[in-house]
C-alpha cells in the first residue's frame, strides 16, 4: 500500500514538473516569436482575442519600422483596448508627421484602385475612403469618451480647415453626440454651440455646393461625393433639430433627398 502511495506521488510530481517545463518552453517560444516576427505574433494573438497582446506586438512592429502604415495599423488595433489617451497620443504622432497627408492620399488612392479593380463593392468604398477623416474623428470620439467635451468640440470645429476632399469629420462628432454615452444636456449644449458658430454651417453649405461629383466614367468619385453630401445634409439636420431651429424641416427634406440619391448610386 505504501509503495502504491509513493508511486502515486512520484507520478504526480513528474506530471507537475512536465507541465511546468512545458509552460516555460511555451513561454520562451512565444517570446521568441514576438521578438523575431511580431507581425505574425500579432496575427495569432488577434485571432484568439488577446487584444492587449496584439497591440503590444504592433507597438514593437512600429518601434522597429517607424513607418506611417505601421503606426496607422497600431491605431486601428487599439480600438479594442479602450486606451483612449494612448490611442490619441499615437494619432497625434501620425498627424504631426510631415508625410501624413501624402500617406492619406496614397491610402485613399488604394481604396479607389481596389474599387476600380472590382475588389470593393459600391456600398463599401465610401465607408473606407477618407483616412484623415477616420483618424480625426477617432481622436474626437476618444476625447468625448474621456469626458473632454471642450477639447472634442475644438478638434471637431477645427476640422473644417483640416479635412481633405470629400471628408466630413464633423458628421462623426455630431452623430456621436447623439449616442447613449453622451448625456442629453451635453448633447444640446454642444449642438447649440455648433449652431452659434455660424461659420460651421456656412462652411458645410459651401463645401456641399462646391463638391466635385466627377465624370460619368469616374464612378468611385461619384459615390464618394454622394456619400459626403449625404453626411453634410445629415449633420445640418441634426444640428437644426437638436436646437429646435425653424430650419429643421427643410434640413430633413434635404437629408432625405441626399439619402435617396446616394442609395441609387450604390445599387
Coordinates of C-alpha atoms in Angstrom, one line a residue:
X1 CA 0.0 0.0 0.0
X2 CA 2.8 2.3 1.0
X3 CA 4.6 1.6 -2.3
X4 CA 1.5 2.5 -4.3
X5 CA 1.2 5.8 -2.5
X6 CA 4.9 6.5 -3.1
X7 CA 4.5 5.6 -6.8
X8 CA 1.4 7.9 -7.0
X9 CA 3.3 10.8 -5.5
X10 CA 6.2 10.2 -8.0
X11 CA 3.8 10.2 -10.9
X12 CA 2.1 13.4 -9.7
X13 CA 5.4 15.2 -9.2
X14 CA 6.6 14.1 -12.6
X15 CA 3.4 15.3 -14.2
X16 CA 3.7 18.7 -12.4
X17 CA 7.3 19.1 -13.4
X18 CA 6.5 18.2 -17.0
X19 CA 3.6 20.7 -17.1
X20 CA 5.9 23.5 -15.6
X21 CA 8.6 22.6 -18.2
X22 CA 6.0 22.8 -21.0
X23 CA 4.8 26.2 -19.8
X24 CA 8.3 27.5 -19.6
X25 CA 9.1 26.2 -23.1
X26 CA 5.9 27.6 -24.5
X27 CA 6.6 31.0 -22.8
X28 CA 10.0 31.3 -24.3
X29 CA 8.8 30.0 -27.7
X30 CA 6.1 32.7 -27.7
X31 CA 8.6 35.3 -26.6
X32 CA 10.9 34.3 -29.4
X33 CA 8.1 34.6 -32.0
X34 CA 7.2 38.0 -30.5
X35 CA 10.7 39.3 -30.8
X36 CA 11.6 37.7 -34.2
X37 CA 8.3 38.1 -36.0
X38 CA 5.9 40.5 -34.1
X39 CA 3.6 40.8 -37.1
X40 CA 3.0 37.0 -37.0
X41 CA 2.6 37.1 -33.3
X42 CA 0.1 40.0 -33.7
X43 CA -2.0 37.9 -36.1
X44 CA -2.0 34.9 -33.8
X45 CA -3.0 36.9 -30.7
X46 CA -5.6 38.8 -32.6
X47 CA -7.2 35.6 -33.8
X48 CA -7.6 34.3 -30.3
X49 CA -8.9 37.6 -28.9
X50 CA -5.8 38.7 -26.9
X51 CA -6.2 42.3 -28.0
X52 CA -3.8 43.8 -25.5
X53 CA -1.1 41.4 -26.6
X54 CA -1.9 42.1 -30.2
X55 CA -1.4 45.8 -29.6
X56 CA 1.9 45.1 -27.9
X57 CA 3.0 43.3 -31.0
X58 CA 2.0 46.2 -33.2
X59 CA 3.8 48.6 -30.9
X60 CA 7.0 46.6 -31.5
X61 CA 6.4 46.5 -35.2
X62 CA 6.1 50.3 -35.3
X63 CA 9.0 50.8 -32.9
X64 CA 11.2 49.0 -35.4
X65 CA 9.9 50.4 -38.7
X66 CA 8.8 53.9 -37.7
X67 CA 6.5 53.8 -40.8
X68 CA 3.2 55.6 -41.1
X69 CA 1.5 52.5 -42.3
X70 CA 2.5 50.5 -39.2
X71 CA 1.5 53.4 -36.9
X72 CA -1.8 53.5 -38.6
X73 CA -2.3 49.8 -38.1
X74 CA -1.4 50.2 -34.5
X75 CA -4.0 53.0 -34.1
X76 CA -6.7 50.8 -35.7
X77 CA -5.9 47.8 -33.5
X78 CA -6.2 49.9 -30.4
X79 CA -9.9 50.2 -30.9
X80 CA -10.4 47.1 -28.8
X81 CA -8.3 48.2 -25.8
X82 CA -10.2 51.3 -24.6
X83 CA -6.9 53.1 -24.1
X84 CA -8.3 56.3 -25.4
X85 CA -5.5 58.6 -24.2
X86 CA -2.8 56.3 -25.5
X87 CA -4.5 55.9 -28.8
X88 CA -4.8 59.7 -29.2
X89 CA -1.0 60.0 -28.5
X90 CA -0.4 57.8 -31.4
X91 CA -2.9 59.7 -33.5
X92 CA -1.1 63.0 -32.7
X93 CA 2.2 61.3 -33.7
X94 CA 0.8 60.2 -37.0
X95 CA -0.9 63.5 -37.9
X96 CA 2.2 65.5 -37.0
X97 CA 4.4 63.6 -39.4
X98 CA 5.3 65.7 -42.4
X99 CA 4.3 62.9 -44.8
X100 CA 0.9 62.3 -43.1
X101 CA -1.2 63.9 -45.9
X102 CA 0.7 62.0 -48.5
X103 CA 0.1 58.8 -46.6
X104 CA -3.7 59.6 -46.5
X105 CA -3.7 60.3 -50.3
X106 CA -1.9 57.0 -51.0
X107 CA -4.3 55.1 -48.8
X108 CA -7.4 56.7 -50.4
X109 CA -5.9 56.0 -53.9
X110 CA -5.5 52.3 -53.0
X111 CA -9.2 52.2 -52.0
X112 CA -10.2 53.7 -55.3
X113 CA -7.9 51.3 -57.1
X114 CA -9.5 48.3 -55.3
X115 CA -12.9 49.5 -56.3
X116 CA -11.9 50.0 -59.9
X117 CA -10.4 46.5 -60.0
X118 CA -13.7 45.0 -58.7
X119 CA -12.3 44.1 -55.3
X120 CA -14.6 46.5 -53.5
X121 CA -18.4 46.8 -53.7
X122 CA -20.2 50.1 -54.4
X123 CA -21.7 50.2 -50.9
X124 CA -18.2 49.7 -49.3
X125 CA -16.0 52.3 -51.0
X126 CA -17.4 55.4 -49.3
X127 CA -17.2 53.7 -45.9
X128 CA -13.5 53.1 -46.2
X129 CA -12.4 56.1 -48.2
X130 CA -11.2 59.1 -46.1
X131 CA -8.3 58.1 -43.9
X132 CA -7.7 61.6 -42.4
X133 CA -11.5 61.8 -41.7
X134 CA -11.3 58.4 -39.8
X135 CA -8.2 59.4 -37.8
X136 CA -9.5 62.8 -36.8
X137 CA -13.0 61.5 -35.9
X138 CA -11.4 58.8 -33.8
X139 CA -9.5 61.4 -31.8
X140 CA -12.7 63.4 -31.3
X141 CA -14.7 60.4 -30.1
X142 CA -11.9 59.4 -27.7
X143 CA -11.9 62.8 -26.2
X144 CA -15.7 62.6 -25.6
X145 CA -15.2 59.2 -24.0
X146 CA -12.7 60.7 -21.6
X147 CA -15.1 63.5 -20.8
X148 CA -13.0 66.1 -22.5
X149 CA -16.0 67.7 -24.3
X150 CA -14.5 71.1 -24.9
X151 CA -11.4 69.6 -26.5
X152 CA -13.5 67.4 -28.6
X153 CA -15.6 70.4 -29.8
X154 CA -12.4 72.3 -30.6
X155 CA -10.9 69.5 -32.7
X156 CA -14.3 68.9 -34.4
X157 CA -14.8 72.6 -35.4
X158 CA -11.1 72.9 -36.5
X159 CA -11.7 70.0 -38.9
X160 CA -13.3 72.4 -41.3
X161 CA -9.8 73.6 -42.1
X162 CA -8.0 70.2 -41.9
X163 CA -10.5 68.0 -43.8
X164 CA -9.4 66.9 -47.2
X165 CA -11.6 66.4 -50.3
X166 CA -14.9 64.5 -49.5
X167 CA -14.2 64.4 -45.8
X168 CA -16.8 65.5 -43.3
X169 CA -15.3 64.9 -39.9
X170 CA -17.9 67.0 -38.2
X171 CA -20.5 64.3 -39.2
X172 CA -19.0 61.8 -36.8
X173 CA -18.8 64.3 -34.0
X174 CA -22.4 65.2 -34.3
X175 CA -23.5 61.6 -34.7
X176 CA -21.6 60.5 -31.6
X177 CA -23.2 63.3 -29.5
X178 CA -26.5 61.5 -30.1
X179 CA -25.2 58.3 -28.6
X180 CA -26.2 56.9 -25.2
X181 CA -22.7 57.6 -23.9
X182 CA -23.4 61.4 -24.0
X183 CA -25.9 63.0 -21.7
X184 CA -28.8 64.9 -23.3
X185 CA -27.6 68.1 -21.6
X186 CA -24.1 67.8 -23.1
X187 CA -25.5 67.0 -26.5
X188 CA -27.9 70.0 -26.5
X189 CA -25.1 72.3 -25.2
X190 CA -22.7 71.5 -28.0
X191 CA -25.3 71.4 -30.7
X192 CA -26.2 74.9 -29.7
X193 CA -22.5 75.9 -29.8
X194 CA -22.3 74.5 -33.4
X195 CA -25.4 76.5 -34.4
X196 CA -24.0 79.6 -32.8
X197 CA -20.7 79.2 -34.7
X198 CA -22.3 80.3 -38.0
X199 CA -19.1 79.7 -40.0
X200 CA -19.6 76.0 -39.3
X201 CA -22.9 75.7 -41.1
X202 CA -21.8 78.1 -43.8
X203 CA -18.7 76.0 -44.4
X204 CA -20.8 72.9 -44.8
X205 CA -23.1 74.5 -47.3
X206 CA -20.2 75.9 -49.3
X207 CA -18.5 72.6 -49.4
X208 CA -21.7 70.9 -50.5
X209 CA -22.1 73.3 -53.4
X210 CA -18.5 73.1 -54.5
X211 CA -18.1 69.3 -54.2
X212 CA -17.0 67.8 -57.4
X213 CA -19.0 64.7 -58.5
X214 CA -16.6 63.7 -61.2
X215 CA -17.4 62.4 -64.7
X216 CA -19.7 59.6 -65.6
X217 CA -16.7 57.4 -66.0
X218 CA -15.3 58.1 -62.6
X219 CA -17.9 56.1 -60.6
X220 CA -15.7 56.0 -57.5
X221 CA -15.6 59.8 -57.2
X222 CA -19.4 60.0 -57.8
X223 CA -20.1 57.6 -55.0
X224 CA -17.7 59.2 -52.5
X225 CA -19.0 62.6 -53.4
X226 CA -22.7 61.5 -53.0
X227 CA -21.9 60.0 -49.5
X228 CA -20.1 63.2 -48.4
X229 CA -23.1 65.3 -49.5
X230 CA -25.3 62.9 -47.5
X231 CA -23.2 63.4 -44.4
X232 CA -23.3 67.1 -44.8
X233 CA -27.1 67.1 -45.1
X234 CA -27.4 64.8 -42.0
X235 CA -25.0 67.0 -40.0
X236 CA -27.0 70.1 -40.8
X237 CA -30.3 68.4 -40.0
X238 CA -29.1 67.1 -36.6
X239 CA -27.8 70.5 -35.5
X240 CA -31.0 72.2 -36.5
X241 CA -33.2 69.5 -35.0
X242 CA -31.5 69.4 -31.6
X243 CA -31.6 73.2 -31.3
X244 CA -35.3 73.4 -32.3
X245 CA -34.4 75.6 -35.2
X246 CA -37.0 76.6 -37.8
X247 CA -34.6 75.2 -40.4
X248 CA -35.0 71.6 -39.2
X249 CA -37.9 70.8 -41.6
X250 CA -36.1 71.9 -44.7
X251 CA -32.9 70.3 -43.5
X252 CA -34.7 67.0 -43.0
X253 CA -36.1 67.2 -46.5
X254 CA -32.6 67.9 -47.9
X255 CA -31.2 65.0 -46.0
X256 CA -33.8 62.5 -47.3
X257 CA -33.2 63.7 -50.9
X258 CA -29.4 63.1 -50.4
X259 CA -30.1 59.7 -48.9
X260 CA -32.2 58.6 -51.9
X261 CA -29.6 59.9 -54.3
X262 CA -26.8 58.0 -52.5
X263 CA -28.9 54.8 -52.3
X264 CA -29.4 55.0 -56.1
X265 CA -25.7 55.4 -56.6
X266 CA -24.7 52.3 -54.7
X267 CA -27.4 49.9 -56.3

